[in-house]
């Protein structure tokens, strides 16, 4: 994997800290000798299956640092999610990719502080091109399960694999997940419908995002349906914005289920 983002000196230092954390995480996972079944028979160890993640260039320069919190990676066991994302952005991205389209729209709205209605914003491709030209993407992406689901024939979330990852992480001993969040120190966390459909064992999710840190329960309603739940999350001794949306790849309205709810929550007077 040769394609990598360009990071400045300060960002490189942060990435060194992040890499140390990821390697410690892999070491903890490696204490379970049982082979991992992630859909690729050639990848059965934690280092083979683990996909690192983190922030993109420009993240620490943002007025509002945003972490997008996702479920799992696909088909990139052993790689860094950011490297494979750069390759995808350069070679395969188009406006039909709902996962990244939703994230790019939301980031544009946050950077411009909700100034524009959805009908006024550029296309996702135009937003991405501007990010490239300035080398300023300004967000981070974390996957709850860092064991990549490498089954080429089944695109359903691998719940068994994800739960094994969380169990073997021994988060009650060392909460690697919280350490990653503390290092990134975001101002906003946006999650992708993590608590629905029995995705993860509730006990594990509570270790990742302790309920005692939450003050949430408010909803944005569209057409009689809740499209966003939001509140505050205490991190590093301060309350930051927390928003839970539909999964970023869901075939839902770009405006009414993603862009508009986030703008309404963060910039209610705009």
Coordinates of C-alpha atoms in Angstrom, one line a residue:
X1 CA 0.0 0.0 0.0
X2 CA 2.0 3.0 -1.3
X3 CA -0.5 5.8 -1.2
X4 CA -0.3 7.9 2.0
X5 CA -1.6 11.2 3.1
X6 CA 0.8 14.1 3.7
X7 CA 1.1 15.0 7.4
X8 CA 2.9 18.0 8.9
X9 CA 5.5 17.7 11.7
X10 CA 3.0 18.0 14.6
X11 CA 0.6 15.5 12.9
X12 CA 3.5 13.1 12.5
X13 CA 4.2 13.2 16.2
X14 CA 0.5 12.5 16.9
X15 CA 0.6 9.6 14.5
X16 CA 3.6 8.2 16.4
X17 CA 1.5 8.2 19.6
X18 CA -1.4 6.7 17.8
X19 CA 0.8 4.0 16.3
X20 CA 2.2 3.1 19.7
X21 CA -1.3 2.7 21.0
X22 CA -2.3 0.5 18.0
X23 CA 0.7 -1.8 18.5
X24 CA -0.1 -2.1 22.2
X25 CA -3.7 -3.0 21.3
X26 CA -2.5 -5.7 18.9
X27 CA -0.2 -7.1 21.6
X28 CA -3.2 -7.4 23.9
X29 CA -5.3 -9.1 21.2
X30 CA -2.5 -11.6 20.5
X31 CA -2.8 -13.1 24.0
X32 CA -5.7 -15.2 22.6
X33 CA -4.0 -17.9 20.4
X34 CA -7.2 -19.1 18.8
X35 CA -7.1 -18.4 15.0
X36 CA -9.4 -15.6 13.8
X37 CA -12.1 -16.2 11.3
X38 CA -12.5 -13.0 9.3
X39 CA -13.5 -14.4 5.9
X40 CA -9.9 -14.7 4.6
X41 CA -8.2 -18.1 5.4
X42 CA -4.8 -16.6 4.9
X43 CA -5.3 -14.0 7.7
X44 CA -5.8 -15.6 11.1
X45 CA -3.7 -13.5 13.5
X46 CA -4.4 -10.1 15.1
X47 CA -1.7 -8.4 13.2
X48 CA -3.1 -9.9 9.9
X49 CA -6.7 -8.9 10.7
X50 CA -6.2 -5.6 12.5
X51 CA -6.9 -2.4 10.4
X52 CA -5.4 0.7 12.0
X53 CA -7.3 4.0 11.8
X54 CA -7.1 7.6 13.0
X55 CA -7.1 11.2 11.7
X56 CA -6.7 12.7 8.3
X57 CA -4.5 15.8 7.5
X58 CA -5.8 19.1 8.9
X59 CA -7.6 17.5 11.8
X60 CA -5.9 19.3 14.6
X61 CA -6.3 22.6 12.8
X62 CA -10.1 22.6 12.9
X63 CA -12.2 24.9 14.9
X64 CA -14.4 21.8 15.5
X65 CA -12.6 18.5 15.4
X66 CA -14.9 15.7 14.3
X67 CA -14.6 11.9 14.8
X68 CA -16.8 9.7 12.7
X69 CA -17.4 6.5 14.6
X70 CA -18.1 3.5 12.4
X71 CA -18.7 -0.3 12.9
X72 CA -16.0 -2.2 11.1
X73 CA -13.6 -2.1 8.1
X74 CA -13.9 -4.3 5.0
X75 CA -11.2 -6.2 3.0
X76 CA -8.2 -4.3 4.5
X77 CA -6.9 -6.7 7.1
X78 CA -3.3 -5.7 8.1
X79 CA -3.5 -2.2 6.5
X80 CA -4.2 1.3 7.7
X81 CA -7.7 2.5 7.0
X82 CA -6.4 5.9 6.0
X83 CA -4.0 4.5 3.4
X84 CA -6.7 2.5 1.8
X85 CA -9.0 5.4 1.9
X86 CA -6.5 7.6 0.1
X87 CA -6.2 5.0 -2.6
X88 CA -10.0 4.8 -2.9
X89 CA -10.4 8.6 -3.0
X90 CA -7.8 8.9 -5.8
X91 CA -8.9 5.9 -7.9
X92 CA -12.5 5.0 -7.2
X93 CA -14.5 7.7 -5.5
X94 CA -17.7 9.1 -7.0
X95 CA -20.8 10.8 -5.8
X96 CA -22.7 7.5 -5.7
X97 CA -20.7 6.3 -2.7
X98 CA -23.2 7.0 0.1
X99 CA -20.8 6.3 3.0
X100 CA -18.2 8.9 2.0
X101 CA -20.8 11.2 0.4
X102 CA -22.6 11.6 3.7
X103 CA -19.4 12.2 5.7
X104 CA -18.1 14.8 3.1
X105 CA -21.4 16.7 3.1
X106 CA -21.5 16.8 6.9
X107 CA -17.9 18.0 7.1
X108 CA -18.5 20.8 4.6
X109 CA -21.5 21.9 6.7
X110 CA -19.5 21.9 9.9
X111 CA -16.5 23.7 8.4
X112 CA -18.9 26.4 7.0
X113 CA -20.8 26.5 10.3
X114 CA -24.2 25.6 8.8
X115 CA -24.2 28.7 6.6
X116 CA -25.5 26.9 3.5
X117 CA -28.7 25.0 2.9
X118 CA -28.2 21.5 1.6
X119 CA -29.3 22.7 -1.9
X120 CA -26.5 25.2 -1.9
X121 CA -23.5 23.0 -1.1
X122 CA -21.1 21.5 -3.7
X123 CA -21.1 17.9 -4.8
X124 CA -19.2 15.4 -2.7
X125 CA -16.5 15.2 -5.5
X126 CA -16.1 18.9 -5.4
X127 CA -15.8 18.9 -1.6
X128 CA -13.2 16.2 -1.8
X129 CA -11.2 18.0 -4.5
X130 CA -11.0 21.1 -2.4
X131 CA -9.8 19.0 0.6
X132 CA -7.1 17.6 -1.6
X133 CA -6.0 20.9 -3.0
X134 CA -5.6 22.3 0.5
X135 CA -4.4 19.0 2.1
X136 CA -7.0 19.7 4.7
X137 CA -9.6 17.0 5.3
X138 CA -10.0 17.8 8.9
X139 CA -11.7 14.7 10.4
X140 CA -10.9 11.4 12.0
X141 CA -12.5 8.0 11.5
X142 CA -12.6 5.3 14.2
X143 CA -13.9 1.8 13.7
X144 CA -15.4 0.1 16.8
X145 CA -14.1 -3.3 15.5
X146 CA -10.6 -3.1 14.0
X147 CA -10.7 -6.6 12.8
X148 CA -11.3 -6.2 9.1
X149 CA -14.3 -8.2 7.7
X150 CA -12.5 -9.7 4.7
X151 CA -15.3 -12.0 3.5
X152 CA -15.7 -11.0 -0.2
X153 CA -19.1 -12.7 -0.5
X154 CA -20.9 -11.4 2.6
X155 CA -21.3 -7.6 3.2
X156 CA -23.3 -8.0 6.4
X157 CA -21.6 -6.8 9.5
X158 CA -19.7 -9.7 11.1
X159 CA -21.1 -9.5 14.6
X160 CA -19.2 -12.6 15.9
X161 CA -15.9 -11.1 14.6
X162 CA -16.6 -7.7 16.1
X163 CA -17.6 -9.1 19.5
X164 CA -14.4 -11.2 19.5
X165 CA -12.4 -8.1 18.9
X166 CA -14.0 -6.3 21.7
X167 CA -13.7 -9.2 24.1
X168 CA -10.0 -9.9 23.3
X169 CA -9.2 -6.2 23.7
X170 CA -9.8 -6.5 27.5
X171 CA -11.0 -2.9 27.6
X172 CA -11.8 -3.2 31.3
X173 CA -8.0 -3.7 31.8
X174 CA -6.8 -1.1 29.4
X175 CA -9.4 1.0 27.6
X176 CA -7.6 1.4 24.3
X177 CA -10.7 2.8 22.7
X178 CA -10.9 5.6 25.3
X179 CA -7.2 6.2 24.9
X180 CA -7.7 6.7 21.2
X181 CA -10.5 9.2 21.7
X182 CA -8.5 11.0 24.3
X183 CA -5.5 11.3 21.9
X184 CA -7.8 12.6 19.1
X185 CA -9.6 14.9 21.6
X186 CA -12.6 15.7 19.3
X187 CA -15.1 18.4 19.7
X188 CA -17.8 16.3 18.0
X189 CA -18.4 12.6 17.8
X190 CA -20.8 11.3 15.1
X191 CA -21.8 7.6 15.3
X192 CA -23.3 5.3 12.7
X193 CA -26.3 3.7 14.5
X194 CA -24.1 1.6 16.7
X195 CA -26.7 0.6 19.3
X196 CA -29.3 -0.9 16.9
X197 CA -29.8 -4.4 15.5
X198 CA -27.8 -6.2 18.2
X199 CA -24.6 -5.1 16.6
X200 CA -22.3 -5.5 19.6
X201 CA -22.6 -6.9 23.1
X202 CA -24.0 -4.0 25.2
X203 CA -21.4 -4.7 27.8
X204 CA -18.6 -4.1 25.3
X205 CA -20.1 -1.0 23.9
X206 CA -20.5 0.4 27.4
X207 CA -16.7 -0.1 27.8
X208 CA -16.0 1.7 24.6
X209 CA -18.4 4.6 25.3
X210 CA -19.2 4.5 29.0
X211 CA -22.9 5.4 29.7
X212 CA -21.8 7.5 32.7
X213 CA -20.1 9.9 30.2
X214 CA -23.4 10.4 28.3
X215 CA -26.1 13.0 28.5
X216 CA -28.3 12.2 25.5
X217 CA -31.8 11.4 24.4
X218 CA -32.9 14.4 22.4
X219 CA -34.1 13.7 18.9
X220 CA -34.4 15.3 15.5
X221 CA -37.7 14.1 13.8
X222 CA -38.3 14.0 10.1
X223 CA -41.5 12.7 8.6
X224 CA -42.6 11.3 11.9
X225 CA -39.3 9.3 12.3
X226 CA -36.3 10.0 14.5
X227 CA -33.3 10.6 12.2
X228 CA -30.8 11.7 14.8
X229 CA -30.3 11.3 18.5
X230 CA -28.0 13.8 20.3
X231 CA -26.6 15.1 23.6
X232 CA -23.3 15.5 25.3
X233 CA -20.3 13.2 26.0
X234 CA -17.7 13.9 28.6
X235 CA -14.2 13.5 27.3
X236 CA -10.9 14.8 28.8
X237 CA -12.9 16.7 31.4
X238 CA -15.2 18.6 29.0
X239 CA -18.6 18.1 27.4
X240 CA -18.5 17.6 23.7
X241 CA -21.3 17.2 21.1
X242 CA -22.5 13.7 20.4
X243 CA -24.7 12.8 17.5
X244 CA -26.0 9.3 16.5
X245 CA -27.2 9.0 12.9
X246 CA -28.2 6.2 10.5
X247 CA -25.3 4.2 9.3
X248 CA -23.3 6.3 6.9
X249 CA -23.8 3.9 4.0
X250 CA -27.6 3.7 4.4
X251 CA -29.7 4.6 1.4
X252 CA -31.4 7.5 3.2
X253 CA -32.0 11.1 2.2
X254 CA -28.7 13.0 2.1
X255 CA -30.5 16.2 3.3
X256 CA -33.1 15.0 5.8
X257 CA -31.2 12.1 7.4
X258 CA -27.7 13.5 7.5
X259 CA -26.9 17.0 6.6
X260 CA -29.9 18.9 7.9
X261 CA -30.1 17.1 11.3
X262 CA -26.4 17.7 12.1
X263 CA -26.7 21.4 11.0
X264 CA -29.8 21.8 13.2
X265 CA -28.1 20.3 16.2
X266 CA -24.8 22.2 15.9
X267 CA -26.0 25.5 14.5
X268 CA -29.6 25.9 15.6
X269 CA -29.7 29.7 14.8
X270 CA -28.3 29.5 11.3

